[in-house]
Amino acid sequence: MILNCKGLNHTDINKSIRKAIEKGENEILLNNVNGQGYLFAGIKNGIRAIINGVPGNDLGGMMDGPNIFVNANIQDCVGNTMNSGKIVVHGDAGDILGYAMRGGKIFVKGKVGYRCGIHMKAFGEKIPVIVIGEDAGDFLGEYMASGIIVVLCKNKVKLDSNYIGVGMHGGAIYVRGIVDEYSIGKGVTVSKLDEWDLNFLTNILNEYSADMNSKEKYNLNEFVKLCPMNSRPFQRLYSY
């Protein structure tokens, strides 16, 4: 299905998406998207979608299955509480990307804004993954309970984000390049990669490169791993 979204609000677009799914469509092309929010929110279907234009806030919120490819930038809170599926962004992302993700993958070619991956968690055997091609804003991985964030720092030698992993009590952040000690939140430690890490990064970066139509090869020796020292980094502040 091909839908011209010019002049349509998000309700009209989502109704058309759901009708297409009911008719058995397996691919949707949305043209002239211009800030409409909540697209594909709550959709439980493995449909493939291509978006031409800039979708608004909460793209893919609480979705469970769709594979969405955006040929532009995205706005805030994309992938909010998503359960499964994939969002591939051939541009930059706004703030709070992947808020409370429980599963699925978000791949971003460019940079992301503040508080990316905040409250990421996991559900059952699902582990949410965010891969960022360039840089990330402050408070990356804030309050992470699980999940994985990978930052590739393209054309840079270090991650410029401050307050990384503040309140983090689960999951892992992999960074290609230098991470200054002062930029890391309390209770977060930097470690070398083990065999599981290397295998995971090899597989996820191959998938990322394929989705980005990139032939770039990554030296895994350039990556460091950030993870919480324990599951209750601030337990001494409480009486229980």
PDB file of C-alpha atoms in Angstrom:
ATOM      1  CA  MET A   1       0.000   0.000   0.000  1.00  0.00           C
ATOM      2  CA  ILE A   2       1.168   3.519  -0.816  1.00  0.00           C
ATOM      3  CA  LEU A   3      -0.273   6.379   1.233  1.00  0.00           C
ATOM      4  CA  ASN A   4       0.243  10.102   0.647  1.00  0.00           C
ATOM      5  CA  CYS A   5       0.253  11.531   4.185  1.00  0.00           C
ATOM      6  CA  LYS A   6       0.213  15.193   3.184  1.00  0.00           C
ATOM      7  CA  GLY A   7      -2.539  16.951   5.126  1.00  0.00           C
ATOM      8  CA  LEU A   8      -3.486  13.832   7.104  1.00  0.00           C
ATOM      9  CA  ASN A   9      -3.373  13.653  10.887  1.00  0.00           C
ATOM     10  CA  HIS A  10      -1.940  10.712  12.796  1.00  0.00           C
ATOM     11  CA  THR A  11      -5.369   9.200  13.438  1.00  0.00           C
ATOM     12  CA  ASP A  12      -6.175   9.050   9.729  1.00  0.00           C
ATOM     13  CA  ILE A  13      -2.791   7.517   8.928  1.00  0.00           C
ATOM     14  CA  ASN A  14      -3.026   4.875  11.634  1.00  0.00           C
ATOM     15  CA  LYS A  15      -6.541   3.924  10.527  1.00  0.00           C
ATOM     16  CA  SER A  16      -5.221   3.400   7.001  1.00  0.00           C
ATOM     17  CA  ILE A  17      -2.333   1.313   8.347  1.00  0.00           C
ATOM     18  CA  ARG A  18      -4.676  -0.933  10.324  1.00  0.00           C
ATOM     19  CA  LYS A  19      -7.024  -1.365   7.368  1.00  0.00           C
ATOM     20  CA  ALA A  20      -4.075  -2.343   5.158  1.00  0.00           C
ATOM     21  CA  ILE A  21      -2.986  -4.947   7.706  1.00  0.00           C
ATOM     22  CA  GLU A  22      -6.539  -6.333   7.887  1.00  0.00           C
ATOM     23  CA  LYS A  23      -6.502  -6.712   4.085  1.00  0.00           C
ATOM     24  CA  GLY A  24      -3.285  -8.721   4.267  1.00  0.00           C
ATOM     25  CA  GLU A  25      -0.834  -6.090   3.026  1.00  0.00           C
ATOM     26  CA  ASN A  26       2.757  -6.958   3.943  1.00  0.00           C
ATOM     27  CA  GLU A  27       4.398  -3.638   3.035  1.00  0.00           C
ATOM     28  CA  ILE A  28       3.336  -0.025   3.474  1.00  0.00           C
ATOM     29  CA  LEU A  29       4.938   3.060   1.936  1.00  0.00           C
ATOM     30  CA  LEU A  30       4.154   6.361   3.650  1.00  0.00           C
ATOM     31  CA  ASN A  31       5.069   9.455   1.625  1.00  0.00           C
ATOM     32  CA  ASN A  32       5.138  13.124   2.700  1.00  0.00           C
ATOM     33  CA  VAL A  33       5.151  12.392   6.414  1.00  0.00           C
ATOM     34  CA  ASN A  34       5.641  15.689   8.236  1.00  0.00           C
ATOM     35  CA  GLY A  35       5.595  15.489  12.021  1.00  0.00           C
ATOM     36  CA  GLN A  36       2.593  13.220  12.518  1.00  0.00           C
ATOM     37  CA  GLY A  37       3.095  11.422  15.823  1.00  0.00           C
ATOM     38  CA  TYR A  38       2.121   8.015  17.205  1.00  0.00           C
ATOM     39  CA  LEU A  39       2.489   6.240  13.850  1.00  0.00           C
ATOM     40  CA  PHE A  40       2.342   2.443  14.202  1.00  0.00           C
ATOM     41  CA  ALA A  41       1.647   2.830  17.922  1.00  0.00           C
ATOM     42  CA  GLY A  42       0.386  -0.442  19.358  1.00  0.00           C
ATOM     43  CA  ILE A  43       0.553  -2.303  16.038  1.00  0.00           C
ATOM     44  CA  LYS A  44       0.981  -6.056  16.558  1.00  0.00           C
ATOM     45  CA  ASN A  45       2.022  -7.301  13.149  1.00  0.00           C
ATOM     46  CA  GLY A  46       5.269  -8.041  11.321  1.00  0.00           C
ATOM     47  CA  ILE A  47       4.472  -5.649   8.498  1.00  0.00           C
ATOM     48  CA  ARG A  48       7.306  -3.807   6.749  1.00  0.00           C
ATOM     49  CA  ALA A  49       6.962  -0.032   6.437  1.00  0.00           C
ATOM     50  CA  ILE A  50       8.982   2.633   4.640  1.00  0.00           C
ATOM     51  CA  ILE A  51       8.529   6.242   5.741  1.00  0.00           C
ATOM     52  CA  ASN A  52       9.573   9.143   3.512  1.00  0.00           C
ATOM     53  CA  GLY A  53       9.593  12.291   5.606  1.00  0.00           C
ATOM     54  CA  VAL A  54      10.017  13.095   9.288  1.00  0.00           C
ATOM     55  CA  PRO A  55       7.630  11.240  11.622  1.00  0.00           C
ATOM     56  CA  GLY A  56       6.657  12.875  14.903  1.00  0.00           C
ATOM     57  CA  ASN A  57       6.914  11.820  18.528  1.00  0.00           C
ATOM     58  CA  ASP A  58       6.256   8.264  19.705  1.00  0.00           C
ATOM     59  CA  LEU A  59       6.771   6.539  16.372  1.00  0.00           C
ATOM     60  CA  GLY A  60       6.383   2.821  17.063  1.00  0.00           C
ATOM     61  CA  GLY A  61       5.256   3.360  20.629  1.00  0.00           C
ATOM     62  CA  MET A  62       4.237   0.052  22.265  1.00  0.00           C
ATOM     63  CA  MET A  63       4.468  -1.689  18.903  1.00  0.00           C
ATOM     64  CA  ASP A  64       4.968  -5.432  18.691  1.00  0.00           C
ATOM     65  CA  GLY A  65       6.421  -6.653  15.416  1.00  0.00           C
ATOM     66  CA  PRO A  66       6.604  -4.053  12.607  1.00  0.00           C
ATOM     67  CA  ASN A  67       9.845  -3.334  10.759  1.00  0.00           C
ATOM     68  CA  ILE A  68       9.978   0.394  10.043  1.00  0.00           C
ATOM     69  CA  PHE A  69      12.545   2.121   7.824  1.00  0.00           C
ATOM     70  CA  VAL A  70      12.707   5.927   7.980  1.00  0.00           C
ATOM     71  CA  ASN A  71      14.486   7.817   5.203  1.00  0.00           C
ATOM     72  CA  ALA A  72      14.938  10.979   7.270  1.00  0.00           C
ATOM     73  CA  ASN A  73      15.276  12.138  10.875  1.00  0.00           C
ATOM     74  CA  ILE A  74      12.902  11.195  13.683  1.00  0.00           C
ATOM     75  CA  GLN A  75      11.574  13.224  16.606  1.00  0.00           C
ATOM     76  CA  ASP A  76      11.298  12.395  20.321  1.00  0.00           C
ATOM     77  CA  CYS A  77      10.373   9.267  22.266  1.00  0.00           C
ATOM     78  CA  VAL A  78      10.522   6.923  19.288  1.00  0.00           C
ATOM     79  CA  GLY A  79      10.153   3.267  20.276  1.00  0.00           C
ATOM     80  CA  ASN A  80       8.466   4.139  23.562  1.00  0.00           C
ATOM     81  CA  THR A  81       7.834   0.835  25.394  1.00  0.00           C
ATOM     82  CA  MET A  82       8.154  -1.143  22.151  1.00  0.00           C
ATOM     83  CA  ASN A  83       8.010  -4.894  22.631  1.00  0.00           C
ATOM     84  CA  SER A  84       9.422  -6.285  19.376  1.00  0.00           C
ATOM     85  CA  GLY A  85      10.202  -5.321  15.793  1.00  0.00           C
ATOM     86  CA  LYS A  86      12.757  -2.925  14.385  1.00  0.00           C
ATOM     87  CA  ILE A  87      13.056   0.787  13.592  1.00  0.00           C
ATOM     88  CA  VAL A  88      15.861   1.776  11.195  1.00  0.00           C
ATOM     89  CA  VAL A  89      16.583   5.501  10.890  1.00  0.00           C
ATOM     90  CA  HIS A  90      18.665   6.896   8.029  1.00  0.00           C
ATOM     91  CA  GLY A  91      19.154  10.177   9.874  1.00  0.00           C
ATOM     92  CA  ASP A  92      19.273  11.570  13.416  1.00  0.00           C
ATOM     93  CA  ALA A  93      16.994  10.925  16.390  1.00  0.00           C
ATOM     94  CA  GLY A  94      15.576  13.263  19.020  1.00  0.00           C
ATOM     95  CA  ASP A  95      15.438  12.873  22.799  1.00  0.00           C
ATOM     96  CA  ILE A  96      14.439   9.869  24.963  1.00  0.00           C
ATOM     97  CA  LEU A  97      14.827   7.367  22.143  1.00  0.00           C
ATOM     98  CA  GLY A  98      13.763   3.880  23.210  1.00  0.00           C
ATOM     99  CA  TYR A  99      12.140   4.977  26.458  1.00  0.00           C
ATOM    100  CA  ALA A 100      11.282   1.861  28.525  1.00  0.00           C
ATOM    101  CA  MET A 101      11.930  -0.494  25.593  1.00  0.00           C
ATOM    102  CA  ARG A 102      11.158  -4.111  26.447  1.00  0.00           C
ATOM    103  CA  GLY A 103      12.376  -5.710  23.214  1.00  0.00           C
ATOM    104  CA  GLY A 104      13.155  -5.073  19.565  1.00  0.00           C
ATOM    105  CA  LYS A 105      15.875  -3.033  17.894  1.00  0.00           C
ATOM    106  CA  ILE A 106      16.404   0.600  16.954  1.00  0.00           C
ATOM    107  CA  PHE A 107      19.232   1.453  14.539  1.00  0.00           C
ATOM    108  CA  VAL A 108      20.157   5.120  13.983  1.00  0.00           C
ATOM    109  CA  LYS A 109      22.607   6.203  11.297  1.00  0.00           C
ATOM    110  CA  GLY A 110      23.391   9.576  12.854  1.00  0.00           C
ATOM    111  CA  LYS A 111      23.282  11.014  16.365  1.00  0.00           C
ATOM    112  CA  VAL A 112      20.681  10.889  19.115  1.00  0.00           C
ATOM    113  CA  GLY A 113      19.518  13.437  21.666  1.00  0.00           C
ATOM    114  CA  TYR A 114      19.310  13.430  25.450  1.00  0.00           C
ATOM    115  CA  ARG A 115      18.341  10.491  27.668  1.00  0.00           C
ATOM    116  CA  CYS A 116      18.515   7.845  24.976  1.00  0.00           C
ATOM    117  CA  GLY A 117      17.634   4.433  26.415  1.00  0.00           C
ATOM    118  CA  ILE A 118      16.212   5.796  29.651  1.00  0.00           C
ATOM    119  CA  HIS A 119      14.468   3.065  31.674  1.00  0.00           C
ATOM    120  CA  MET A 120      15.311   0.369  29.117  1.00  0.00           C
ATOM    121  CA  LYS A 121      14.332  -3.015  30.450  1.00  0.00           C
ATOM    122  CA  ALA A 122      13.672  -6.524  29.154  1.00  0.00           C
ATOM    123  CA  PHE A 123      10.661  -8.788  28.948  1.00  0.00           C
ATOM    124  CA  GLY A 124      10.970 -12.569  29.126  1.00  0.00           C
ATOM    125  CA  GLU A 125      13.745 -13.619  26.775  1.00  0.00           C
ATOM    126  CA  LYS A 126      13.591 -10.359  24.828  1.00  0.00           C
ATOM    127  CA  ILE A 127      16.527  -7.957  25.077  1.00  0.00           C
ATOM    128  CA  PRO A 128      16.093  -4.484  23.524  1.00  0.00           C
ATOM    129  CA  VAL A 129      18.992  -3.102  21.495  1.00  0.00           C
ATOM    130  CA  ILE A 130      19.800   0.432  20.317  1.00  0.00           C
ATOM    131  CA  VAL A 131      22.696   1.076  17.918  1.00  0.00           C
ATOM    132  CA  ILE A 132      23.787   4.689  17.344  1.00  0.00           C
ATOM    133  CA  GLY A 133      26.052   5.561  14.433  1.00  0.00           C
ATOM    134  CA  GLU A 134      27.454   8.840  15.702  1.00  0.00           C
ATOM    135  CA  ASP A 135      27.163  10.611  19.066  1.00  0.00           C
ATOM    136  CA  ALA A 136      24.664  10.699  21.931  1.00  0.00           C
ATOM    137  CA  GLY A 137      23.413  13.474  24.186  1.00  0.00           C
ATOM    138  CA  ASP A 138      23.756  13.569  27.970  1.00  0.00           C
ATOM    139  CA  PHE A 139      22.201  11.008  30.337  1.00  0.00           C
ATOM    140  CA  LEU A 140      22.674   8.117  27.918  1.00  0.00           C
ATOM    141  CA  GLY A 141      21.276   4.917  29.453  1.00  0.00           C
ATOM    142  CA  GLU A 142      19.804   6.677  32.478  1.00  0.00           C
ATOM    143  CA  TYR A 143      18.109   4.251  34.909  1.00  0.00           C
ATOM    144  CA  MET A 144      18.720   1.295  32.579  1.00  0.00           C
ATOM    145  CA  ALA A 145      17.446  -1.957  34.058  1.00  0.00           C
ATOM    146  CA  SER A 146      18.413  -4.147  31.103  1.00  0.00           C
ATOM    147  CA  GLY A 147      18.975  -3.961  27.365  1.00  0.00           C
ATOM    148  CA  ILE A 148      21.973  -2.970  25.279  1.00  0.00           C
ATOM    149  CA  ILE A 149      23.115   0.324  23.747  1.00  0.00           C
ATOM    150  CA  VAL A 150      25.942   0.509  21.197  1.00  0.00           C
ATOM    151  CA  VAL A 151      27.502   3.868  20.266  1.00  0.00           C
ATOM    152  CA  LEU A 152      29.816   3.843  17.238  1.00  0.00           C
ATOM    153  CA  CYS A 153      31.104   7.441  17.513  1.00  0.00           C
ATOM    154  CA  LYS A 154      31.647   7.729  13.763  1.00  0.00           C
ATOM    155  CA  ASN A 155      34.246  10.379  12.850  1.00  0.00           C
ATOM    156  CA  LYS A 156      35.016  10.887  16.557  1.00  0.00           C
ATOM    157  CA  VAL A 157      37.576   9.507  18.992  1.00  0.00           C
ATOM    158  CA  LYS A 158      35.436   9.754  22.126  1.00  0.00           C
ATOM    159  CA  LEU A 159      31.847   9.931  23.318  1.00  0.00           C
ATOM    160  CA  ASP A 160      30.884  13.488  24.267  1.00  0.00           C
ATOM    161  CA  SER A 161      27.916  12.505  26.448  1.00  0.00           C
ATOM    162  CA  ASN A 162      27.983  13.362  30.158  1.00  0.00           C
ATOM    163  CA  TYR A 163      26.192  11.627  33.051  1.00  0.00           C
ATOM    164  CA  ILE A 164      26.314   8.290  31.222  1.00  0.00           C
ATOM    165  CA  GLY A 165      24.414   5.523  32.981  1.00  0.00           C
ATOM    166  CA  VAL A 166      23.204   7.578  35.940  1.00  0.00           C
ATOM    167  CA  GLY A 167      21.046   5.259  38.058  1.00  0.00           C
ATOM    168  CA  MET A 168      21.893   2.312  35.814  1.00  0.00           C
ATOM    169  CA  HIS A 169      21.280  -1.049  37.494  1.00  0.00           C
ATOM    170  CA  GLY A 170      21.244  -3.489  34.575  1.00  0.00           C
ATOM    171  CA  GLY A 171      22.130  -3.883  30.915  1.00  0.00           C
ATOM    172  CA  ALA A 172      25.258  -2.722  29.098  1.00  0.00           C
ATOM    173  CA  ILE A 173      26.525   0.179  26.993  1.00  0.00           C
ATOM    174  CA  TYR A 174      29.236  -0.477  24.394  1.00  0.00           C
ATOM    175  CA  VAL A 175      31.185   2.529  23.156  1.00  0.00           C
ATOM    176  CA  ARG A 176      33.634   2.618  20.280  1.00  0.00           C
ATOM    177  CA  GLY A 177      36.261   5.080  21.437  1.00  0.00           C
ATOM    178  CA  ILE A 178      37.272   6.900  24.582  1.00  0.00           C
ATOM    179  CA  VAL A 179      34.904   7.441  27.499  1.00  0.00           C
ATOM    180  CA  ASP A 180      36.143   9.983  30.052  1.00  0.00           C
ATOM    181  CA  GLU A 181      35.835   8.788  33.639  1.00  0.00           C
ATOM    182  CA  TYR A 182      34.225  12.045  34.769  1.00  0.00           C
ATOM    183  CA  SER A 183      31.384  11.555  32.275  1.00  0.00           C
ATOM    184  CA  ILE A 184      30.220   8.259  33.798  1.00  0.00           C
ATOM    185  CA  GLY A 185      27.554   8.067  36.502  1.00  0.00           C
ATOM    186  CA  LYS A 186      28.314   6.711  39.957  1.00  0.00           C
ATOM    187  CA  GLY A 187      27.934   2.963  40.225  1.00  0.00           C
ATOM    188  CA  VAL A 188      28.975   2.367  36.605  1.00  0.00           C
ATOM    189  CA  THR A 189      32.214   0.614  35.739  1.00  0.00           C
ATOM    190  CA  VAL A 190      34.238   0.341  32.518  1.00  0.00           C
ATOM    191  CA  SER A 191      35.484  -3.089  31.527  1.00  0.00           C
ATOM    192  CA  LYS A 192      37.031  -4.983  28.632  1.00  0.00           C
ATOM    193  CA  LEU A 193      34.971  -7.151  26.340  1.00  0.00           C
ATOM    194  CA  ASP A 194      34.672 -10.888  26.899  1.00  0.00           C
ATOM    195  CA  GLU A 195      33.863 -13.596  24.338  1.00  0.00           C
ATOM    196  CA  TRP A 196      30.090 -13.100  24.643  1.00  0.00           C
ATOM    197  CA  ASP A 197      30.476  -9.361  24.064  1.00  0.00           C
ATOM    198  CA  LEU A 198      32.626  -9.911  20.974  1.00  0.00           C
ATOM    199  CA  ASN A 199      30.162 -12.380  19.460  1.00  0.00           C
ATOM    200  CA  PHE A 200      27.216 -10.109  20.185  1.00  0.00           C
ATOM    201  CA  LEU A 201      28.891  -7.041  18.676  1.00  0.00           C
ATOM    202  CA  THR A 202      29.968  -8.954  15.583  1.00  0.00           C
ATOM    203  CA  ASN A 203      26.417 -10.098  14.895  1.00  0.00           C
ATOM    204  CA  ILE A 204      24.614  -6.858  15.701  1.00  0.00           C
ATOM    205  CA  LEU A 205      27.074  -4.698  13.739  1.00  0.00           C
ATOM    206  CA  ASN A 206      26.740  -6.955  10.701  1.00  0.00           C
ATOM    207  CA  GLU A 207      22.977  -6.517  10.903  1.00  0.00           C
ATOM    208  CA  TYR A 208      23.315  -2.752  11.429  1.00  0.00           C
ATOM    209  CA  SER A 209      25.656  -2.384   8.429  1.00  0.00           C
ATOM    210  CA  ALA A 210      23.283  -4.363   6.218  1.00  0.00           C
ATOM    211  CA  ASP A 211      20.333  -2.139   7.170  1.00  0.00           C
ATOM    212  CA  MET A 212      22.411   1.005   6.627  1.00  0.00           C
ATOM    213  CA  ASN A 213      23.799  -0.238   3.287  1.00  0.00           C
ATOM    214  CA  SER A 214      27.262   0.281   4.749  1.00  0.00           C
ATOM    215  CA  LYS A 215      30.449  -1.665   4.091  1.00  0.00           C
ATOM    216  CA  GLU A 216      32.276  -0.205   7.079  1.00  0.00           C
ATOM    217  CA  LYS A 217      34.232  -2.682   9.177  1.00  0.00           C
ATOM    218  CA  TYR A 218      34.598  -2.195  12.927  1.00  0.00           C
ATOM    219  CA  ASN A 219      37.637  -2.997  15.034  1.00  0.00           C
ATOM    220  CA  LEU A 220      36.204  -4.576  18.176  1.00  0.00           C
ATOM    221  CA  ASN A 221      39.399  -3.732  20.069  1.00  0.00           C
ATOM    222  CA  GLU A 222      38.244  -0.097  19.978  1.00  0.00           C
ATOM    223  CA  PHE A 223      35.164  -0.806  22.102  1.00  0.00           C
ATOM    224  CA  VAL A 224      34.732  -0.523  25.857  1.00  0.00           C
ATOM    225  CA  LYS A 225      31.854  -1.824  27.942  1.00  0.00           C
ATOM    226  CA  LEU A 226      29.974   0.151  30.589  1.00  0.00           C
ATOM    227  CA  CYS A 227      27.822  -1.718  33.073  1.00  0.00           C
ATOM    228  CA  PRO A 228      26.573  -1.274  36.646  1.00  0.00           C
ATOM    229  CA  MET A 229      28.726  -2.483  39.511  1.00  0.00           C
ATOM    230  CA  ASN A 230      25.670  -4.262  40.933  1.00  0.00           C
ATOM    231  CA  SER A 231      21.883  -4.341  40.663  1.00  0.00           C
ATOM    232  CA  ARG A 232      21.414  -1.895  43.557  1.00  0.00           C
ATOM    233  CA  PRO A 233      24.114   0.746  43.164  1.00  0.00           C
ATOM    234  CA  PHE A 234      22.480   3.106  45.682  1.00  0.00           C
ATOM    235  CA  GLN A 235      21.360   0.614  48.316  1.00  0.00           C
ATOM    236  CA  ARG A 236      23.479   2.290  50.999  1.00  0.00           C
ATOM    237  CA  LEU A 237      21.235   5.338  50.731  1.00  0.00           C
ATOM    238  CA  TYR A 238      18.242   3.332  51.922  1.00  0.00           C
ATOM    239  CA  SER A 239      17.408   1.586  55.189  1.00  0.00           C
ATOM    240  CA  TYR A 240      16.289  -1.679  53.610  1.00  0.00           C
TER     241      TYR A 240
END
